[in-house]
Amino acid sequence: MNEEESLRLAAMDTELAEAIKANPILSQSVPYGDIREMRKMFSKPQLGPAPPAIEETDIEIAMPDGHQNPARIFKPTRKIDSPKPLVVLFHGGGFCFGDYTYETEVGRALVESLPVIAISIGYRLAPEHPFPAPITDAWDGLKWAAKNAPTFGADPAAGFIVGGTSAGGSMSACLAHMARDAELTPPLTGQYLCITTGCPAVMMPEKYKKWLFSDKHNKDAPGISSETLRMFREAHNPPKTPDERFAALLNPNGHKELPRAYFQHCGMDPLRDEGIIYQKVLEEEGDVKTKSDMYPGLPHGFWSTIPNSQVARKRLNDVVKGVEWLFRSEA
């Protein structure tokens, strides 16, 4: 990508422009401030009860230190004779906001459209629980799901995907490496990496920096700006030196023998190029099959800003198609 293409991708989408015209507050980004106070401003997704085709069950998963993390299981109510693969989801929110319910829309869409079972697993948040608490909880949650999947009807040996949105996607990229290196059984077969970063710009190796434009072109984007990201980093407090538990691209064991990956990138996202670079590295240095969808002119997590838009509906359909592709053995 060059600078001209970056600017083209960052040019505002027409549906978003119309929404901002009708409601100018949508043009604002999450302000820098006290995260504990700001949480009070954010409400959970209001999706209503599960549709008849889906059975939802909320559970708690015990962590090794005794803490209980919440999770939600999504199961089809229709009869499926074949083994049901497992999709494990982790929510976004800059490691500071959100909870396991934030992946409900995706969990429902996957289970309604594909013969799978999904589980969205919560994790402890910063600043109360800074790095490495979120990724440690996510790893323990993934291992729990692999071991206990038969108790809720899933068969990860038939297919085993880890994925998530934003911070959840970034952790999923790290978890794929951790699962490979620890020889997790059954092994992962796919990664769903939505608006993720494989490595933050401040840690990006010099040889990849020539492809970094979005942190400059989208620094004042709606929703998530560079200042918002700074607030999240300060609260999360990841290492100042490279750490593969925070930046998957920096894994010292490289990127070979990782499962195929499906990416979603947003054109107006300051993190856009961090995700694109990571996808490129997986393909060229890891021989990993990847697939991606780009949403030009739209900011990080735009489906929360304009949930009833055509492009938000397209994005959810793309998730289903992308995850379906992850389950295939062919290219």
Tab-separated table of C-alpha atoms in Angstrom:
chain	number	residue	atom	x	y	z
A	1	MET	CA	0.000	0.000	0.000
A	2	ASN	CA	1.129	3.540	-0.749
A	3	GLU	CA	0.059	6.863	0.750
A	4	GLU	CA	-2.423	7.604	-2.031
A	5	GLU	CA	-4.246	4.322	-1.484
A	6	SER	CA	-4.237	4.901	2.269
A	7	LEU	CA	-5.926	8.266	1.832
A	8	ARG	CA	-8.500	6.710	-0.494
A	9	LEU	CA	-9.363	4.058	2.082
A	10	ALA	CA	-9.654	6.744	4.771
A	11	ALA	CA	-12.136	8.898	2.809
A	12	MET	CA	-15.460	8.808	4.674
A	13	ASP	CA	-18.146	6.346	3.569
A	14	THR	CA	-21.415	7.907	2.356
A	15	GLU	CA	-23.638	6.013	4.830
A	16	LEU	CA	-21.458	7.167	7.710
A	17	ALA	CA	-21.463	10.746	6.412
A	18	GLU	CA	-25.271	10.745	6.297
A	19	ALA	CA	-25.465	9.341	9.820
A	20	ILE	CA	-23.089	12.010	11.129
A	21	LYS	CA	-25.074	14.717	9.364
A	22	ALA	CA	-28.196	13.530	11.193
A	23	ASN	CA	-26.370	13.009	14.496
A	24	PRO	CA	-23.084	14.986	14.713
A	25	ILE	CA	-22.058	13.319	17.964
A	26	LEU	CA	-21.173	10.226	15.903
A	27	SER	CA	-18.161	12.104	14.556
A	28	GLN	CA	-16.555	12.197	17.988
A	29	SER	CA	-13.993	9.730	19.279
A	30	VAL	CA	-13.905	8.183	22.744
A	31	PRO	CA	-12.235	10.951	24.781
A	32	TYR	CA	-9.133	10.503	26.882
A	33	GLY	CA	-10.242	10.216	30.503
A	34	ASP	CA	-10.792	8.042	33.559
A	35	ILE	CA	-11.748	4.602	32.293
A	36	ARG	CA	-13.681	3.632	35.409
A	37	GLU	CA	-15.900	6.689	34.996
A	38	MET	CA	-16.213	6.258	31.244
A	39	ARG	CA	-17.515	2.709	31.613
A	40	LYS	CA	-20.690	4.193	33.073
A	41	MET	CA	-21.347	5.895	29.709
A	42	PHE	CA	-21.323	2.653	27.742
A	43	SER	CA	-24.267	0.275	27.637
A	44	LYS	CA	-24.330	-3.373	26.679
A	45	PRO	CA	-25.607	-4.324	23.220
A	46	GLN	CA	-29.400	-4.489	23.274
A	47	LEU	CA	-30.159	-7.447	21.019
A	48	GLY	CA	-33.143	-8.922	22.818
A	49	PRO	CA	-33.697	-12.606	23.519
A	50	ALA	CA	-32.114	-15.299	21.418
A	51	PRO	CA	-34.057	-16.266	18.272
A	52	PRO	CA	-35.803	-19.660	18.264
A	53	ALA	CA	-32.973	-21.217	16.256
A	54	ILE	CA	-30.446	-20.601	19.064
A	55	GLU	CA	-30.112	-21.761	22.649
A	56	GLU	CA	-27.991	-19.475	24.822
A	57	THR	CA	-26.534	-20.445	28.192
A	58	ASP	CA	-24.463	-18.234	30.480
A	59	ILE	CA	-21.854	-20.030	32.569
A	60	GLU	CA	-18.770	-19.260	34.652
A	61	ILE	CA	-15.314	-20.632	33.966
A	62	ALA	CA	-12.914	-21.081	36.864
A	63	MET	CA	-9.449	-19.641	36.329
A	64	PRO	CA	-6.411	-21.297	37.967
A	65	ASP	CA	-6.396	-18.644	40.711
A	66	GLY	CA	-10.049	-19.317	41.564
A	67	HIS	CA	-11.518	-16.266	39.782
A	68	GLN	CA	-14.699	-16.980	37.812
A	69	ASN	CA	-14.915	-15.524	34.287
A	70	PRO	CA	-18.344	-15.397	32.634
A	71	ALA	CA	-19.028	-16.969	29.252
A	72	ARG	CA	-21.978	-17.466	26.922
A	73	ILE	CA	-22.563	-20.635	24.895
A	74	PHE	CA	-24.487	-20.458	21.607
A	75	LYS	CA	-25.990	-23.740	20.395
A	76	PRO	CA	-28.328	-24.512	17.499
A	77	THR	CA	-31.769	-25.815	18.428
A	78	ARG	CA	-32.126	-27.589	15.073
A	79	LYS	CA	-30.980	-31.196	14.775
A	80	ILE	CA	-27.494	-31.596	13.336
A	81	ASP	CA	-26.288	-35.162	12.848
A	82	SER	CA	-22.646	-34.363	12.131
A	83	PRO	CA	-20.078	-33.324	14.793
A	84	LYS	CA	-20.328	-29.616	15.593
A	85	PRO	CA	-17.089	-27.615	15.354
A	86	LEU	CA	-16.250	-25.018	18.009
A	87	VAL	CA	-15.749	-21.256	17.646
A	88	VAL	CA	-14.249	-19.462	20.666
A	89	LEU	CA	-14.770	-15.680	20.728
A	90	PHE	CA	-13.156	-12.861	22.708
A	91	HIS	CA	-14.651	-9.374	22.843
A	92	GLY	CA	-13.014	-6.030	22.135
A	93	GLY	CA	-12.808	-2.841	24.170
A	94	GLY	CA	-9.139	-1.908	24.339
A	95	PHE	CA	-8.566	-4.453	27.152
A	96	CYS	CA	-10.512	-1.993	29.340
A	97	PHE	CA	-14.184	-2.090	28.273
A	98	GLY	CA	-16.798	-4.625	27.288
A	99	ASP	CA	-17.676	-8.134	28.361
A	100	TYR	CA	-18.584	-11.551	26.988
A	101	THR	CA	-22.008	-10.339	25.786
A	102	TYR	CA	-20.371	-8.061	23.184
A	103	GLU	CA	-19.880	-11.020	20.833
A	104	THR	CA	-23.540	-12.075	21.008
A	105	GLU	CA	-24.402	-10.754	17.548
A	106	VAL	CA	-21.539	-12.682	15.966
A	107	GLY	CA	-22.187	-15.814	18.025
A	108	ARG	CA	-25.842	-15.837	16.987
A	109	ALA	CA	-25.055	-15.213	13.322
A	110	LEU	CA	-22.550	-18.065	13.200
A	111	VAL	CA	-24.749	-20.604	14.940
A	112	GLU	CA	-27.824	-19.636	12.928
A	113	SER	CA	-25.981	-19.980	9.614
A	114	LEU	CA	-23.394	-22.714	10.182
A	115	PRO	CA	-23.472	-26.138	11.892
A	116	VAL	CA	-21.290	-24.940	14.780
A	117	ILE	CA	-21.331	-24.170	18.492
A	118	ALA	CA	-19.821	-20.891	19.672
A	119	ILE	CA	-18.713	-19.651	23.067
A	120	SER	CA	-17.843	-16.080	24.019
A	121	ILE	CA	-15.465	-16.022	26.982
A	122	GLY	CA	-14.897	-13.022	29.249
A	123	TYR	CA	-11.569	-11.935	30.713
A	124	ARG	CA	-10.414	-9.537	33.411
A	125	LEU	CA	-9.968	-5.927	32.313
A	126	ALA	CA	-7.458	-3.158	32.834
A	127	PRO	CA	-6.739	-0.905	34.648
A	128	GLU	CA	-7.808	-3.118	37.571
A	129	HIS	CA	-6.119	-6.081	35.889
A	130	PRO	CA	-3.356	-4.841	33.552
A	131	PHE	CA	-1.188	-6.934	31.246
A	132	PRO	CA	-0.742	-9.883	31.271
A	133	ALA	CA	-4.100	-10.572	32.991
A	134	PRO	CA	-6.296	-10.338	29.833
A	135	ILE	CA	-4.177	-12.640	27.662
A	136	THR	CA	-3.580	-15.039	30.578
A	137	ASP	CA	-7.337	-15.328	31.154
A	138	ALA	CA	-7.922	-15.758	27.419
A	139	TRP	CA	-5.355	-18.570	27.216
A	140	ASP	CA	-6.843	-20.329	30.234
A	141	GLY	CA	-10.324	-19.866	28.734
A	142	LEU	CA	-9.237	-21.336	25.403
A	143	LYS	CA	-7.700	-24.361	27.114
A	144	TRP	CA	-10.884	-24.816	29.154
A	145	ALA	CA	-12.968	-24.758	25.963
A	146	ALA	CA	-10.735	-27.321	24.258
A	147	LYS	CA	-11.035	-29.694	27.214
A	148	ASN	CA	-14.692	-29.159	28.092
A	149	ALA	CA	-16.273	-28.716	24.644
A	150	PRO	CA	-17.944	-32.177	24.749
A	151	THR	CA	-19.896	-31.142	27.859
A	152	PHE	CA	-21.794	-28.554	25.800
A	153	GLY	CA	-22.028	-30.513	22.570
A	154	ALA	CA	-19.081	-29.197	20.560
A	155	ASP	CA	-16.354	-31.233	18.908
A	156	PRO	CA	-13.192	-29.156	18.345
A	157	ALA	CA	-11.620	-32.140	16.591
A	158	ALA	CA	-14.110	-31.417	13.795
A	159	GLY	CA	-12.954	-27.789	13.592
A	160	PHE	CA	-11.601	-25.345	16.153
A	161	ILE	CA	-11.533	-21.598	15.555
A	162	VAL	CA	-10.384	-18.803	17.843
A	163	GLY	CA	-11.346	-15.229	17.084
A	164	GLY	CA	-12.561	-11.887	18.227
A	165	THR	CA	-12.878	-8.187	17.694
A	166	SER	CA	-10.205	-5.528	18.224
A	167	ALA	CA	-8.447	-6.417	21.506
A	168	GLY	CA	-10.138	-9.825	21.300
A	169	GLY	CA	-8.798	-10.298	17.783
A	170	SER	CA	-5.309	-9.228	18.811
A	171	MET	CA	-5.363	-11.738	21.656
A	172	SER	CA	-6.653	-14.409	19.283
A	173	ALA	CA	-3.635	-13.862	17.039
A	174	CYS	CA	-1.375	-14.358	20.065
A	175	LEU	CA	-3.391	-17.376	21.210
A	176	ALA	CA	-2.913	-19.068	17.835
A	177	HIS	CA	0.855	-18.931	18.378
A	178	MET	CA	0.550	-20.041	22.009
A	179	ALA	CA	-1.649	-22.974	20.990
A	180	ARG	CA	0.826	-24.011	18.299
A	181	ASP	CA	3.822	-23.762	20.627
A	182	ALA	CA	2.056	-25.584	23.493
A	183	GLU	CA	0.664	-28.228	21.109
A	184	LEU	CA	-2.890	-27.587	22.243
A	185	THR	CA	-5.166	-30.591	21.641
A	186	PRO	CA	-7.209	-30.557	19.523
A	187	PRO	CA	-5.201	-28.052	17.471
A	188	LEU	CA	-6.718	-24.834	16.228
A	189	THR	CA	-7.853	-24.905	12.602
A	190	GLY	CA	-8.662	-21.227	12.023
A	191	GLN	CA	-8.344	-17.643	13.213
A	192	TYR	CA	-11.030	-14.935	12.915
A	193	LEU	CA	-9.182	-11.620	13.312
A	194	CYS	CA	-11.517	-8.622	13.209
A	195	ILE	CA	-10.021	-5.081	13.259
A	196	THR	CA	-6.958	-6.514	14.928
A	197	THR	CA	-3.358	-5.468	15.237
A	198	GLY	CA	-0.541	-7.946	14.969
A	199	CYS	CA	1.876	-5.383	16.362
A	200	PRO	CA	1.299	-1.800	17.559
A	201	ALA	CA	3.028	0.929	15.582
A	202	VAL	CA	5.281	1.828	18.522
A	203	MET	CA	6.763	-1.699	18.441
A	204	MET	CA	6.675	-2.244	14.682
A	205	PRO	CA	9.988	-3.569	13.296
A	206	GLU	CA	11.719	-1.024	11.086
A	207	LYS	CA	11.418	-3.115	7.921
A	208	TYR	CA	7.583	-2.909	8.014
A	209	LYS	CA	7.215	0.783	8.902
A	210	LYS	CA	7.182	1.820	5.241
A	211	TRP	CA	3.627	0.388	5.056
A	212	LEU	CA	2.331	2.309	8.084
A	213	PHE	CA	0.069	5.205	7.068
A	214	SER	CA	-3.189	4.750	8.967
A	215	ASP	CA	-1.843	5.867	12.347
A	216	LYS	CA	-1.237	9.260	10.723
A	217	HIS	CA	-4.157	9.507	8.287
A	218	ASN	CA	-6.746	8.244	10.797
A	219	LYS	CA	-5.403	9.716	14.029
A	220	ASP	CA	-8.592	11.764	14.568
A	221	ALA	CA	-11.080	9.175	13.302
A	222	PRO	CA	-14.568	8.844	14.813
A	223	GLY	CA	-14.904	6.330	17.614
A	224	ILE	CA	-11.291	5.280	18.154
A	225	SER	CA	-8.617	7.934	17.686
A	226	SER	CA	-4.906	7.926	18.456
A	227	GLU	CA	-5.689	9.556	21.818
A	228	THR	CA	-8.187	6.809	22.617
A	229	LEU	CA	-5.562	4.180	21.846
A	230	ARG	CA	-3.048	5.972	24.090
A	231	MET	CA	-5.553	5.858	26.954
A	232	PHE	CA	-6.082	2.133	26.458
A	233	ARG	CA	-2.340	1.424	26.290
A	234	GLU	CA	-1.653	3.351	29.490
A	235	ALA	CA	-4.383	1.455	31.326
A	236	HIS	CA	-3.492	-1.956	29.876
A	237	ASN	CA	0.216	-1.255	30.504
A	238	PRO	CA	1.770	-3.827	28.164
A	239	PRO	CA	5.563	-4.253	28.143
A	240	LYS	CA	7.602	-1.446	26.622
A	241	THR	CA	9.795	-4.072	24.983
A	242	PRO	CA	8.591	-6.667	22.440
A	243	ASP	CA	6.409	-9.390	23.967
A	244	GLU	CA	4.669	-12.047	21.864
A	245	ARG	CA	1.796	-12.198	24.381
A	246	PHE	CA	0.864	-8.664	23.275
A	247	ALA	CA	2.126	-8.509	19.686
A	248	ALA	CA	1.720	-11.728	17.695
A	249	LEU	CA	3.907	-10.469	14.856
A	250	LEU	CA	6.880	-10.486	17.250
A	251	ASN	CA	6.581	-14.155	18.213
A	252	PRO	CA	10.166	-15.481	18.370
A	253	ASN	CA	9.117	-18.836	16.922
A	254	GLY	CA	7.859	-17.254	13.709
A	255	HIS	CA	4.565	-17.858	11.944
A	256	LYS	CA	4.869	-21.259	10.303
A	257	GLU	CA	2.291	-23.976	10.987
A	258	LEU	CA	-0.418	-21.546	12.048
A	259	PRO	CA	-4.035	-22.117	10.986
A	260	ARG	CA	-5.567	-20.090	8.174
A	261	ALA	CA	-6.805	-16.620	9.104
A	262	TYR	CA	-9.755	-14.433	8.114
A	263	PHE	CA	-9.284	-10.673	8.630
A	264	GLN	CA	-11.599	-7.669	8.634
A	265	HIS	CA	-10.031	-4.208	8.175
A	266	CYS	CA	-11.642	-0.752	8.380
A	267	GLY	CA	-10.361	1.967	6.047
A	268	MET	CA	-10.709	4.831	8.556
A	269	ASP	CA	-9.185	2.887	11.458
A	270	PRO	CA	-5.856	4.100	12.929
A	271	LEU	CA	-5.035	0.405	13.484
A	272	ARG	CA	-5.799	-0.562	9.883
A	273	ASP	CA	-2.250	-0.925	8.614
A	274	GLU	CA	-1.079	-2.820	11.694
A	275	GLY	CA	-3.609	-5.498	10.756
A	276	ILE	CA	-2.755	-5.405	7.045
A	277	ILE	CA	0.960	-5.759	7.779
A	278	TYR	CA	0.287	-8.726	10.039
A	279	GLN	CA	-1.786	-10.400	7.334
A	280	LYS	CA	1.039	-9.832	4.850
A	281	VAL	CA	3.591	-11.315	7.277
A	282	LEU	CA	1.457	-14.415	7.865
A	283	GLU	CA	1.172	-14.985	4.120
A	284	GLU	CA	4.764	-14.258	3.101
A	285	GLU	CA	6.740	-15.420	6.145
A	286	GLY	CA	4.438	-18.099	7.535
A	287	ASP	CA	2.876	-19.559	4.367
A	288	VAL	CA	-0.484	-19.097	6.098
A	289	LYS	CA	-3.583	-18.947	3.930
A	290	THR	CA	-5.502	-15.746	4.577
A	291	LYS	CA	-8.651	-14.028	3.386
A	292	SER	CA	-9.823	-10.500	4.186
A	293	ASP	CA	-12.575	-7.943	3.758
A	294	MET	CA	-11.899	-4.205	3.707
A	295	TYR	CA	-14.508	-1.568	4.608
A	296	PRO	CA	-13.320	1.682	2.982
A	297	GLY	CA	-14.144	4.960	4.674
A	298	LEU	CA	-15.385	3.349	7.875
A	299	PRO	CA	-13.893	3.613	11.369
A	300	HIS	CA	-12.908	0.993	13.913
A	301	GLY	CA	-16.015	-0.969	14.942
A	302	PHE	CA	-18.348	1.067	12.729
A	303	TRP	CA	-21.164	-1.497	13.132
A	304	SER	CA	-21.643	-0.180	16.679
A	305	THR	CA	-21.908	3.397	15.386
A	306	ILE	CA	-24.291	2.719	12.489
A	307	PRO	CA	-25.763	-0.689	13.391
A	308	ASN	CA	-28.724	-0.496	11.021
A	309	SER	CA	-26.724	0.465	7.947
A	310	GLN	CA	-26.374	-1.706	4.866
A	311	VAL	CA	-22.627	-1.903	5.367
A	312	ALA	CA	-23.052	-3.101	8.975
A	313	ARG	CA	-25.332	-5.890	7.752
A	314	LYS	CA	-22.816	-6.724	5.025
A	315	ARG	CA	-20.026	-6.916	7.577
A	316	LEU	CA	-21.974	-9.443	9.692
A	317	ASN	CA	-22.680	-11.539	6.597
A	318	ASP	CA	-18.980	-11.353	5.782
A	319	VAL	CA	-18.146	-12.758	9.225
A	320	VAL	CA	-20.277	-15.815	8.489
A	321	LYS	CA	-18.728	-16.273	5.037
A	322	GLY	CA	-15.225	-15.748	6.422
A	323	VAL	CA	-15.653	-18.268	9.227
A	324	GLU	CA	-17.216	-20.732	6.776
A	325	TRP	CA	-14.057	-20.343	4.659
A	326	LEU	CA	-11.920	-21.073	7.737
A	327	PHE	CA	-13.585	-24.462	8.051
A	328	ARG	CA	-12.733	-25.460	4.497
A	329	SER	CA	-9.699	-27.574	3.725
A	330	GLU	CA	-9.315	-26.249	0.186
A	331	ALA	CA	-8.013	-22.789	-0.777
